[in-house]
Short mmCIF file of C-alpha atoms in Angstrom, two decimals:
data_model
loop_
_atom_site.label_atom_id
_atom_site.label_comp_id
_atom_site.label_asym_id
_atom_site.label_seq_id
_atom_site.Cartn_x
_atom_site.Cartn_y
_atom_site.Cartn_z
CA MET A 232 0.00 0.00 0.00
CA SER A 233 1.40 3.39 -1.02
CA HIS A 234 1.96 6.14 1.55
CA SER A 235 -0.82 8.15 -0.09
CA GLU A 236 -3.29 5.26 0.10
CA ALA A 237 -2.26 4.47 3.69
CA ASN A 238 -3.17 8.02 4.68
CA ARG A 239 -6.47 8.15 2.78
CA VAL A 240 -9.54 8.41 4.99
CA ARG A 241 -12.65 6.78 3.57
CA ILE A 242 -15.88 8.69 4.06
CA PHE A 243 -18.83 6.51 5.10
CA ASP A 244 -21.98 8.63 4.91
CA THR A 245 -24.91 7.51 7.04
CA THR A 246 -27.27 10.44 6.40
CA LEU A 247 -29.84 8.06 4.90
CA ARG A 248 -29.70 5.64 7.86
CA ASP A 249 -28.49 7.19 11.11
CA GLY A 250 -29.37 10.69 9.93
CA GLU A 251 -32.92 9.60 9.22
CA GLN A 252 -33.24 8.50 12.85
CA SER A 253 -33.38 12.17 13.88
CA PRO A 254 -36.87 12.81 15.27
CA GLY A 255 -38.89 14.11 12.33
CA ALA A 256 -36.33 13.34 9.63
CA SER A 257 -38.17 10.59 7.73
CA MET A 258 -37.43 10.65 3.99
CA THR A 259 -39.36 9.30 1.02
CA LEU A 260 -37.82 6.96 -1.54
CA GLU A 261 -37.41 9.75 -4.10
CA GLU A 262 -35.76 12.02 -1.54
CA LYS A 263 -33.32 9.27 -0.55
CA LEU A 264 -32.46 8.61 -4.18
CA GLN A 265 -31.86 12.31 -4.75
CA ILE A 266 -29.50 12.54 -1.76
CA ALA A 267 -27.71 9.32 -2.78
CA ARG A 268 -27.00 10.77 -6.23
CA VAL A 269 -25.54 13.92 -4.66
CA LEU A 270 -23.38 11.83 -2.31
CA GLU A 271 -22.12 9.77 -5.24
CA ASN A 272 -21.29 12.96 -7.12
CA MET A 273 -19.34 14.13 -4.04
CA ARG A 274 -17.33 10.89 -4.33
CA VAL A 275 -18.42 9.50 -0.97
CA ASP A 276 -16.79 6.09 -0.52
CA VAL A 277 -19.68 4.29 1.23
CA ILE A 278 -23.37 5.26 1.34
CA GLU A 279 -25.29 3.57 4.15
CA ALA A 280 -28.65 3.52 2.41
CA GLY A 281 -30.80 2.16 5.23
CA PHE A 282 -31.76 -0.67 7.56
CA ALA A 283 -33.26 -3.22 5.18
CA ILE A 284 -35.09 -5.24 7.83
CA ALA A 285 -36.87 -2.19 9.31
CA SER A 286 -39.68 -2.16 6.74
CA ASN A 287 -40.55 -2.99 3.15
CA GLY A 288 -40.02 0.70 2.40
CA ASP A 289 -36.50 0.62 3.86
CA PHE A 290 -35.70 -2.52 1.88
CA GLU A 291 -36.92 -0.89 -1.33
CA CYS A 292 -34.84 2.23 -0.66
CA VAL A 293 -31.63 0.22 -0.17
CA ASN A 294 -32.43 -1.93 -3.19
CA ARG A 295 -33.20 1.01 -5.51
CA ILE A 296 -30.09 2.91 -4.40
CA ALA A 297 -28.04 -0.27 -4.94
CA LYS A 298 -29.37 -0.42 -8.51
CA GLU A 299 -28.73 3.25 -9.33
CA ILE A 300 -25.45 4.10 -7.60
CA LYS A 301 -22.38 2.95 -9.51
CA ASP A 302 -19.34 4.77 -8.08
CA SER A 303 -19.94 4.46 -4.31
CA THR A 304 -20.31 1.32 -2.20
CA VAL A 305 -23.93 0.86 -1.09
CA CYS A 306 -24.39 -0.48 2.42
CA SER A 307 -27.25 -1.83 4.53
CA LEU A 308 -27.24 -2.08 8.31
CA ALA A 309 -28.14 -5.40 9.96
CA ARG A 310 -28.24 -6.67 13.51
CA ALA A 311 -26.46 -9.92 14.34
CA ALA A 312 -29.53 -11.97 13.40
CA LEU A 313 -30.18 -14.30 10.49
CA GLY A 314 -33.23 -12.44 9.21
CA ASP A 315 -31.49 -9.06 9.30
CA ILE A 316 -28.42 -10.26 7.44
CA ASP A 317 -30.35 -12.18 4.80
CA ARG A 318 -32.60 -9.18 4.16
CA ALA A 319 -29.59 -6.85 3.90
CA GLY A 320 -27.86 -9.26 1.53
CA GLU A 321 -30.91 -9.36 -0.73
CA ALA A 322 -31.23 -5.55 -0.66
CA ILE A 323 -27.63 -4.87 -1.78
CA LYS A 324 -27.59 -7.65 -4.36
CA PRO A 325 -27.84 -5.33 -7.43
CA ALA A 326 -24.99 -3.06 -6.29
CA ASN A 327 -21.77 -2.65 -8.23
CA SER A 328 -20.14 -2.63 -4.81
CA GLY A 329 -22.24 -3.75 -1.84
CA ARG A 330 -21.54 -3.92 1.88
CA ILE A 331 -23.33 -5.42 4.87
CA HIS A 332 -22.78 -3.56 8.14
CA THR A 333 -23.64 -5.79 11.07
CA PHE A 334 -23.38 -4.91 14.73
CA ILE A 335 -23.86 -6.12 18.27
CA ALA A 336 -23.37 -4.44 21.64
CA THR A 337 -20.19 -5.25 23.57
CA SER A 338 -20.34 -3.09 26.70
CA PRO A 339 -21.26 -4.83 30.00
CA LEU A 340 -24.30 -2.56 30.41
CA HIS A 341 -25.67 -3.20 26.91
CA MET A 342 -24.98 -6.95 26.99
CA LYS A 343 -26.74 -7.34 30.33
CA VAL A 344 -29.66 -4.91 30.03
CA LYS A 345 -30.41 -4.75 26.30
CA LEU A 346 -29.25 -8.06 24.86
CA GLN A 347 -29.56 -10.13 28.04
CA MET A 348 -26.67 -12.21 26.73
CA GLU A 349 -23.52 -13.56 28.33
CA PRO A 350 -20.19 -12.39 26.85
CA GLU A 351 -19.44 -15.86 25.42
CA ALA A 352 -22.76 -15.85 23.58
CA VAL A 353 -21.94 -12.43 22.12
CA ILE A 354 -18.59 -13.73 20.82
CA GLU A 355 -20.39 -16.66 19.18
CA ALA A 356 -22.94 -14.29 17.64
CA ILE A 357 -20.16 -12.09 16.20
CA HIS A 358 -18.53 -15.04 14.45
CA ALA A 359 -21.81 -16.45 13.20
CA SER A 360 -23.25 -13.15 11.96
CA VAL A 361 -20.10 -11.98 10.17
CA SER A 362 -19.69 -15.43 8.58
CA ARG A 363 -23.27 -15.28 7.38
CA ALA A 364 -22.78 -11.79 5.91
CA CYS A 365 -19.71 -13.03 4.04
CA THR A 366 -21.92 -15.42 2.07
CA PHE A 367 -23.50 -12.36 0.39
CA THR A 368 -20.49 -10.06 -0.10
CA ASN A 369 -16.76 -9.92 0.55
CA ASP A 370 -17.21 -6.40 1.96
CA VAL A 371 -18.47 -6.85 5.52
CA GLU A 372 -18.27 -4.27 8.29
CA TRP A 373 -18.67 -5.19 11.93
CA SER A 374 -19.46 -2.70 14.70
CA ALA A 375 -18.99 -3.03 18.44
CA GLU A 376 -21.95 -1.03 19.67
CA ASP A 377 -21.00 1.09 22.72
CA ALA A 378 -17.32 0.34 22.11
CA THR A 379 -16.15 3.29 24.22
CA ARG A 380 -17.74 1.76 27.33
CA THR A 381 -16.52 -1.77 26.56
CA GLU A 382 -13.77 -3.46 28.57
CA ILE A 383 -10.64 -3.33 26.42
CA ASP A 384 -9.75 -7.04 26.77
CA PHE A 385 -13.22 -8.10 25.64
CA LEU A 386 -13.22 -5.51 22.84
CA CYS A 387 -9.94 -6.87 21.47
CA ARG A 388 -11.28 -10.42 21.59
CA ALA A 389 -14.48 -9.37 19.80
CA VAL A 390 -12.56 -7.52 17.09
CA GLU A 391 -10.22 -10.48 16.54
CA THR A 392 -13.24 -12.77 16.22
CA ALA A 393 -14.93 -10.50 13.66
CA ILE A 394 -11.80 -10.26 11.49
CA LYS A 395 -11.25 -14.04 11.65
CA ALA A 396 -14.84 -14.50 10.46
CA GLY A 397 -14.21 -12.27 7.44
CA ALA A 398 -14.92 -8.64 8.45
CA THR A 399 -12.86 -6.21 6.38
CA THR A 400 -13.92 -3.07 8.26
CA ILE A 401 -14.08 -2.74 12.05
CA ASN A 402 -16.12 0.11 13.49
CA LEU A 403 -15.59 1.19 17.09
CA PRO A 404 -18.42 3.67 17.72
CA ASP A 405 -18.88 6.18 20.50
CA THR A 406 -22.56 5.26 20.51
CA VAL A 407 -23.69 7.57 23.29
CA GLY A 408 -21.25 10.45 22.68
CA TYR A 409 -19.41 9.77 25.96
CA ALA A 410 -15.74 9.70 24.95
CA THR A 411 -13.11 12.43 24.94
CA PRO A 412 -10.64 12.74 22.03
CA GLN A 413 -7.67 11.36 23.98
CA GLU A 414 -9.67 8.35 25.19
CA TYR A 415 -10.98 7.64 21.71
CA MET A 416 -7.54 7.84 20.11
CA ASP A 417 -6.03 5.62 22.80
CA MET A 418 -8.76 2.99 22.26
CA PHE A 419 -7.91 2.68 18.56
CA LYS A 420 -4.20 2.54 19.23
CA ALA A 421 -4.67 -0.19 21.85
CA VAL A 422 -6.98 -2.35 19.73
CA ILE A 423 -4.88 -2.06 16.57
CA GLU A 424 -1.71 -2.89 18.53
CA ARG A 425 -3.14 -5.76 20.56
CA VAL A 426 -5.31 -7.57 18.00
CA PRO A 427 -2.97 -9.92 16.05
CA ASN A 428 -4.92 -9.76 12.77
CA SER A 429 -5.76 -6.03 12.89
CA ASP A 430 -3.76 -5.37 9.71
CA LYS A 431 -6.39 -7.30 7.74
CA ALA A 432 -9.11 -4.71 8.36
CA ILE A 433 -9.72 -0.98 8.04
CA PHE A 434 -10.77 0.61 11.32
CA SER A 435 -13.62 3.10 11.45
CA THR A 436 -14.96 5.84 13.71
CA HIS A 437 -18.64 6.56 14.38
CA CYS A 438 -19.17 9.37 16.87
CA HIS A 439 -22.27 10.95 18.32
CA ASN A 440 -22.34 14.57 19.39
CA ASP A 441 -23.95 14.45 22.86
CA LEU A 442 -21.04 16.42 24.36
CA GLY A 443 -20.27 18.36 21.17
CA LEU A 444 -17.16 16.23 20.58
CA ALA A 445 -18.18 14.10 17.59
CA VAL A 446 -15.89 15.78 15.06
CA ALA A 447 -12.98 16.11 17.50
CA ASN A 448 -13.34 12.46 18.49
CA SER A 449 -13.51 11.32 14.85
CA LEU A 450 -10.30 13.16 14.01
CA ALA A 451 -8.66 11.74 17.14
CA GLY A 452 -9.71 8.27 15.99
CA VAL A 453 -8.01 8.89 12.66
CA ALA A 454 -4.85 9.95 14.51
CA GLY A 455 -5.16 6.68 16.43
CA GLY A 456 -5.19 4.60 13.26
CA ALA A 457 -8.75 4.65 11.91
CA ARG A 458 -8.97 5.11 8.14
CA GLN A 459 -12.74 5.37 7.76
CA VAL A 460 -15.00 8.02 9.29
CA GLU A 461 -18.76 7.54 9.60
CA CYS A 462 -20.60 10.84 9.43
CA THR A 463 -23.67 12.68 8.11
CA ILE A 464 -24.38 15.80 6.10
CA ASN A 465 -25.03 18.74 8.47
CA GLY A 466 -24.29 16.39 11.38
CA ILE A 467 -27.91 15.20 11.53
CA GLY A 468 -28.74 12.12 13.57
CA GLU A 469 -30.50 10.92 16.68
CA ARG A 470 -30.22 12.97 19.87
CA ALA A 471 -27.52 15.66 19.33
CA GLY A 472 -26.54 14.21 15.97
CA ASN A 473 -23.50 12.61 14.36
CA ALA A 474 -20.10 13.89 13.30
CA ALA A 475 -20.66 16.39 10.47
CA MET A 476 -19.15 15.19 7.21
CA GLU A 477 -18.41 18.70 5.95
CA GLU A 478 -16.45 19.53 9.11
CA ILE A 479 -14.41 16.31 8.99
CA VAL A 480 -13.55 16.71 5.32
CA MET A 481 -12.62 20.39 5.51
CA ALA A 482 -10.61 19.92 8.71
CA LEU A 483 -8.50 17.31 6.91
CA LYS A 484 -8.19 19.51 3.83
CA VAL A 485 -7.33 22.77 5.61
CA ARG A 486 -5.11 21.31 8.35
CA GLY A 487 -3.05 18.83 6.37
CA ASP A 488 -0.01 20.09 8.26
CA ALA A 489 -1.32 18.81 11.60
CA LEU A 490 -3.52 16.02 10.17
CA PRO A 491 -1.56 14.40 7.31
CA TYR A 492 -4.54 12.54 5.88
CA HIS A 493 -6.79 13.11 2.90
CA THR A 494 -10.17 12.11 1.46
CA ARG A 495 -11.39 11.86 -2.12
CA ILE A 496 -14.42 14.10 -1.47
CA LYS A 497 -15.22 16.76 -4.06
CA THR A 498 -15.56 19.56 -1.53
CA GLU A 499 -17.14 22.01 -3.98
CA GLU A 500 -20.33 19.91 -3.68
CA ILE A 501 -20.61 20.35 0.09
CA MET A 502 -23.00 23.30 0.08
CA ARG A 503 -25.25 21.67 -2.51
CA ALA A 504 -25.51 18.54 -0.35
CA SER A 505 -26.11 20.58 2.80
CA LYS A 506 -28.97 22.55 1.25
CA LEU A 507 -30.59 19.43 -0.17
CA VAL A 508 -30.49 17.55 3.15
CA SER A 509 -31.84 20.63 4.93
CA THR A 510 -34.74 20.87 2.46
CA VAL A 511 -35.56 17.17 2.52
CA THR A 512 -35.44 16.76 6.30
CA GLY A 513 -36.89 20.15 7.22
CA PHE A 514 -33.94 20.80 9.55
CA THR A 515 -32.74 24.33 8.91
CA VAL A 516 -28.98 24.77 9.29
CA GLN A 517 -28.14 27.19 12.10
CA ASN A 518 -26.53 30.42 10.90
CA ASN A 519 -23.30 29.90 12.85
CA LYS A 520 -22.85 26.25 11.80
CA ALA A 521 -19.26 25.58 10.71
CA ILE A 522 -18.64 25.31 6.95
CA VAL A 523 -22.27 25.46 5.75
CA GLY A 524 -23.97 28.01 8.01
CA ALA A 525 -25.15 31.31 6.50
CA ASN A 526 -22.59 33.19 8.61
CA ALA A 527 -19.65 30.84 7.94
CA PHE A 528 -18.15 33.29 5.43
CA ALA A 529 -19.86 36.50 6.61
CA HIS A 530 -17.81 39.19 8.35
CA GLU A 531 -19.80 41.65 10.47
CA SER A 532 -16.99 43.28 12.47
CA GLY A 533 -15.46 46.40 10.90
CA ILE A 534 -11.94 45.20 11.70
CA HIS A 535 -12.67 41.83 10.06
CA GLN A 536 -14.24 43.45 7.00
CA ASP A 537 -11.22 45.71 6.52
CA GLY A 538 -8.85 42.76 6.80
CA VAL A 539 -10.83 40.58 4.40
CA LEU A 540 -11.00 43.35 1.81
CA LYS A 541 -7.21 43.76 1.95
CA ALA A 542 -6.41 40.04 2.00
CA ALA A 543 -9.03 37.32 2.40
CA GLU A 544 -6.63 34.99 4.22
CA THR A 545 -6.47 37.36 7.21
CA TYR A 546 -9.72 35.91 8.51
CA GLU A 547 -10.69 33.18 5.99
CA ILE A 548 -8.85 29.91 6.43
CA MET A 549 -10.66 28.47 3.39
CA THR A 550 -12.37 30.05 0.43
CA PRO A 551 -16.16 30.02 0.08
CA GLU A 552 -15.71 28.51 -3.40
CA SER A 553 -13.87 25.49 -1.93
CA VAL A 554 -17.13 24.29 -0.35
CA GLY A 555 -19.43 25.44 -3.15
CA VAL A 556 -20.56 28.76 -1.66
CA THR A 557 -21.22 31.25 -4.44
CA LYS A 558 -22.44 34.80 -4.38
CA SER A 559 -26.14 35.37 -5.00
CA VAL A 560 -26.21 35.64 -8.79
CA LEU A 561 -29.04 37.33 -10.67
CA THR A 562 -29.89 34.55 -13.06
CA MET A 563 -32.80 34.90 -15.42
CA GLY A 564 -36.22 36.35 -15.87
CA LYS A 565 -39.59 35.23 -17.13
CA HIS A 566 -38.46 35.48 -20.77
CA SER A 567 -35.68 32.91 -20.36
CA GLY A 568 -36.28 29.75 -22.37
CA ARG A 569 -36.06 26.04 -21.65
CA HIS A 570 -32.49 25.77 -22.94
CA ALA A 571 -31.22 28.56 -20.69
CA PHE A 572 -33.09 27.05 -17.72
CA ALA A 573 -31.61 23.60 -18.44
CA ASP A 574 -28.10 25.09 -18.61
CA LYS A 575 -28.65 26.85 -15.29
CA LEU A 576 -29.83 23.62 -13.64
CA LYS A 577 -26.71 21.88 -14.92
CA ASP A 578 -24.53 24.64 -13.49
CA LEU A 579 -26.28 24.21 -10.14
CA GLY A 580 -25.65 20.46 -10.17
CA TYR A 581 -29.12 19.15 -11.08
CA GLU A 582 -29.93 16.36 -13.51
CA LEU A 583 -33.70 16.02 -13.83
CA GLY A 584 -35.88 13.61 -15.74
CA ASP A 585 -38.24 15.02 -18.39
CA ASN A 586 -41.34 15.15 -16.18
CA ALA A 587 -39.55 16.78 -13.24
CA PHE A 588 -37.84 19.26 -15.59
CA GLN A 589 -41.11 20.29 -17.25
CA GLU A 590 -42.79 20.87 -13.90
CA CYS A 591 -39.83 22.85 -12.57
CA PHE A 592 -39.74 24.97 -15.72
CA ARG A 593 -43.47 25.67 -15.39
CA ARG A 594 -43.00 26.83 -11.81
CA PHE A 595 -39.98 28.90 -12.84
CA LYS A 596 -42.07 30.75 -15.43
CA GLU A 597 -44.80 31.34 -12.85
CA LEU A 598 -42.19 32.66 -10.45
CA GLY A 599 -40.91 35.00 -13.16
CA ASP A 600 -44.40 36.46 -13.55
CA ARG A 601 -44.56 37.30 -9.85
CA LYS A 602 -40.94 38.08 -8.94
CA LYS A 603 -38.85 40.75 -10.61
CA ASN A 604 -35.40 39.33 -9.84
CA ILE A 605 -34.71 35.59 -9.79
CA TYR A 606 -31.53 34.40 -8.08
CA ASP A 607 -29.72 31.08 -7.89
CA GLU A 608 -31.18 30.54 -4.42
CA ASP A 609 -34.70 30.90 -5.86
CA ILE A 610 -34.09 28.16 -8.41
CA ILE A 611 -32.43 25.88 -5.86
CA ALA A 612 -35.41 26.26 -3.49
CA LEU A 613 -37.91 25.72 -6.30
CA VAL A 614 -36.21 22.63 -7.74
CA ASP A 615 -35.45 21.00 -4.38
CA ASP A 616 -39.09 21.47 -3.38
CA GLU A 617 -40.42 20.07 -6.65
CA VAL A 618 -38.10 17.08 -6.89
CA ALA A 619 -38.74 16.17 -3.26
CA THR A 620 -42.52 16.15 -3.69
CA TRP A 621 -43.42 15.23 -7.26
CA ALA A 622 -43.78 11.50 -6.53
CA ASN A 623 -45.74 11.93 -3.27
CA ARG A 624 -49.12 10.24 -2.84
CA MET A 625 -50.68 13.56 -1.84
CA GLN A 626 -49.99 16.88 -3.55
CA VAL A 627 -51.35 20.41 -3.52
CA ILE A 628 -52.76 21.32 -6.94
CA SER A 629 -54.20 24.75 -6.19
CA LEU A 630 -54.96 26.88 -3.16
CA ASN A 631 -56.88 30.14 -2.89
CA THR A 632 -57.30 31.90 0.45
CA TYR A 633 -59.13 34.99 1.59
CA SER A 634 -58.74 36.71 4.94
CA SER A 635 -59.35 40.02 6.65
CA SER A 636 -58.68 41.46 10.08
CA ASN A 637 -62.39 41.39 10.85
CA GLY A 638 -63.41 37.80 10.33
CA GLU A 639 -62.57 34.19 9.55
CA ALA A 640 -60.23 33.23 6.73
CA VAL A 641 -61.41 30.97 3.91
CA ALA A 642 -59.33 28.36 2.04
CA ASN A 643 -60.38 26.80 -1.27
CA LEU A 644 -58.10 23.80 -1.78
CA THR A 645 -57.68 21.23 -4.57
CA MET A 646 -55.39 18.25 -3.93
CA ALA A 647 -54.34 15.10 -5.73
CA ILE A 648 -54.67 12.05 -3.48
CA ASP A 649 -53.41 8.81 -5.00
CA GLY A 650 -54.03 10.27 -8.47
CA GLU A 651 -57.59 11.43 -7.74
CA LYS A 652 -58.59 15.10 -7.42
CA ALA A 653 -60.32 16.23 -4.23
CA LYS A 654 -61.66 19.69 -3.34
CA THR A 655 -62.88 21.44 -0.21
CA VAL A 656 -63.63 24.87 1.23
CA THR A 657 -62.88 25.41 4.92
CA TYR A 658 -62.42 28.20 7.45
CA GLY A 659 -59.83 29.17 9.99
CA SER A 660 -58.61 31.96 12.23
CA GLY A 661 -56.12 33.01 9.54
CA PRO A 662 -55.13 31.92 6.01
CA VAL A 663 -52.56 29.35 7.18
CA ASP A 664 -54.98 27.89 9.73
CA ALA A 665 -57.70 27.71 7.06
CA ALA A 666 -55.31 26.00 4.63
CA PHE A 667 -54.24 23.43 7.21
CA ASN A 668 -57.89 22.76 8.12
CA ALA A 669 -58.62 22.19 4.41
CA ILE A 670 -55.80 19.67 4.13
CA LYS A 671 -56.98 17.78 7.22
CA ASP A 672 -60.52 17.75 5.83
CA LEU A 673 -59.37 16.08 2.59
CA ILE A 674 -56.87 13.60 4.00
CA GLY A 675 -58.98 12.42 6.94
CA MET A 676 -56.10 12.77 9.41
CA GLU A 677 -55.69 15.01 12.47
CA PRO A 678 -51.95 15.12 13.16
CA HIS A 679 -50.70 17.44 15.89
CA LEU A 680 -48.81 20.51 14.63
CA GLN A 681 -45.62 20.84 16.69
CA LEU A 682 -43.76 23.46 14.65
CA PHE A 683 -44.47 25.98 11.92
CA GLN A 684 -41.77 28.34 10.74
CA VAL A 685 -41.12 30.50 7.67
CA HIS A 686 -38.04 32.13 6.22
CA ALA A 687 -37.35 34.05 3.02
CA VAL A 688 -35.11 32.45 0.40
CA THR A 689 -33.71 35.80 -0.77
CA GLN A 690 -34.05 39.45 0.16
CA GLY A 691 -37.01 41.65 -0.74
CA THR A 692 -40.74 41.56 -0.15
CA ASP A 693 -41.23 39.42 -3.26
CA ALA A 694 -38.91 36.68 -1.97
CA GLN A 695 -40.00 33.06 -2.11
CA ALA A 696 -40.96 31.60 1.24
CA GLU A 697 -39.57 28.33 2.57
CA CYS A 698 -41.81 26.83 5.25
CA THR A 699 -41.08 24.03 7.69
CA VAL A 700 -43.86 22.04 9.38
CA ARG A 701 -43.43 19.39 12.07
CA LEU A 702 -46.30 16.98 12.63
CA GLU A 703 -46.81 14.29 15.26
CA GLU A 704 -49.17 11.32 15.12
CA GLY A 705 -49.17 8.34 17.44
CA GLY A 706 -45.65 9.03 18.70
CA ARG A 707 -44.27 9.47 15.18
CA THR A 708 -42.74 12.86 14.35
CA VAL A 709 -41.95 14.12 10.86
CA ASN A 710 -40.78 17.34 9.24
CA GLY A 711 -42.02 18.67 5.92
CA GLN A 712 -40.74 21.58 3.89
CA GLY A 713 -42.27 23.56 1.04
CA ALA A 714 -41.25 26.54 -1.07
CA HIS A 715 -43.43 28.91 -3.06
CA GLU A 716 -43.70 32.59 -3.91
CA ASP A 717 -46.98 32.63 -1.96
CA THR A 718 -46.31 32.06 1.74
CA VAL A 719 -49.62 30.28 2.43
CA THR A 720 -49.10 27.92 -0.50
CA ALA A 721 -45.56 27.21 0.74
CA ALA A 722 -47.05 26.39 4.14
CA ALA A 723 -49.63 24.06 2.59
CA ARG A 724 -46.95 22.28 0.53
CA ALA A 725 -44.86 21.84 3.69
CA TYR A 726 -47.84 20.41 5.60
CA VAL A 727 -48.66 17.95 2.80
CA SER A 728 -44.97 16.99 2.54
CA ALA A 729 -45.05 16.11 6.24
CA VAL A 730 -48.28 14.14 5.83
CA ASN A 731 -46.67 12.06 3.06
CA LYS A 732 -43.79 11.28 5.40
CA LEU A 733 -46.21 10.25 8.14
CA LEU A 734 -47.67 7.75 5.68
CA VAL A 735 -44.16 6.42 4.99
CA LYS A 736 -43.43 6.21 8.70
CA ARG A 737 -46.65 4.28 9.38
CA GLU A 738 -45.18 1.46 7.31
CA LYS A 739 -41.99 1.26 9.33
CA LYS A 740 -41.46 -0.82 12.38
CA ALA A 741 -38.69 0.11 14.75
CA PRO A 742 -36.42 -2.95 14.93
CA ASP A 743 -36.80 -4.39 18.40
CA GLU A 744 -33.60 -3.42 20.22
CA ALA A 745 -33.95 -6.34 22.57
CA ALA A 746 -34.60 -8.83 19.79
CA LYS A 747 -32.85 -12.05 20.50
CA VAL A 748 -29.77 -12.44 18.40
CA VAL A 749 -30.72 -15.67 16.69
CA ALA A 750 -27.30 -15.74 15.13
CA ALA A 751 -26.55 -18.18 12.36
CA LYS A 752 -25.79 -21.50 13.93
#
């Protein structure tokens, strides 16, 4: 192995699996496919597409992504159980390069309380489950869940067992975000040094951000010998989230002097991926978020502004262009034709099918009739909204509202529900309330509205609105997002987007954490 290859860090993106476990972050099949294509274009090494056993919908997502993605490895998660592994193997079967990622808990607390298994039984399950996975693919990853709270002697024995059984990647996750960087680095060094066959596998980090240390711990793991980092776009994930991919990648790129490692990520695609994941999940990126936040390259202080104007490197350690941040460019108007619009979409990194393109172009022309100046951000918001919703079971066709300060608001709504048109007229205390009441009237559902927020895509009173809606039903929480030049219509699209995700989530079953590990015997 060359020095360059030995120092290459593989990026394992789990936005579609661990990221989707964020409360409210359910994604549809089309949304997952869209994100997978962007990740492939970024040159992500491994895309963890889902948990195939979780539901038929999850299986279909993994399977479709495995069919479409050619340049990245497509991975499915599986517990150390026969059914999980067989289902994962079937899901990744069409992939050019497929991986099964199987795991079992190794800490005393998890083994006793969650698994209710003796350590010897866990060792047997590791060997049996990895061996089973190897019958489907020669690319098998094994994870020691709660590795950072596992006794080091037992962890070494478990890792040795997994590698002997055929695992080519060993993941030592900080499952509950408990570790400090020094501890995490020392764990990797100890395991790699003590396990006799450690040179036959690539070691991986997977850090959660409960103490805000996920990125620092991941980089410490790399310093300790790991050569794969598991992460998500925007750091999304359950609880406080995962290590943020964009922060890991840019830290390695900018600080090559202190961290002599590299990735193959096309960093200019980072902002595109960040915006897409934000739109799809409904999780707005905080303004002061590193790398991708709105303020990441903004300089408010007079001293900073003066320095940046004289020499950007005085306060900018990386250029905005290196992560795909571009200035707001006045693009086109209502007289621009299909060819010009197609060229602009290509410049922005979109490749749309004919139907999606035609619908986006129609909305672009409508936007041009209502909005004097159209910017790149307008087109990005419009296209992301359209592509994320065009295949949904329920869609807003038209919405007219009337309101005054003296009385009830009225909403006249037409929707498509499973291909059939449905209409209603309802009332509310304001136009948004009336619109939401109309949607509930047509869909026959009464989900609880937990969050409703609006922000403008660009400056000016004619700016498009992007709305986020969070709905809860029966303990399930989902986010929906919608964009439109009319704020009430954007709100309705966001609400319907969330409803579609509730329907997807109804089909999922949470894999039973305490399920007996009926490992292959």
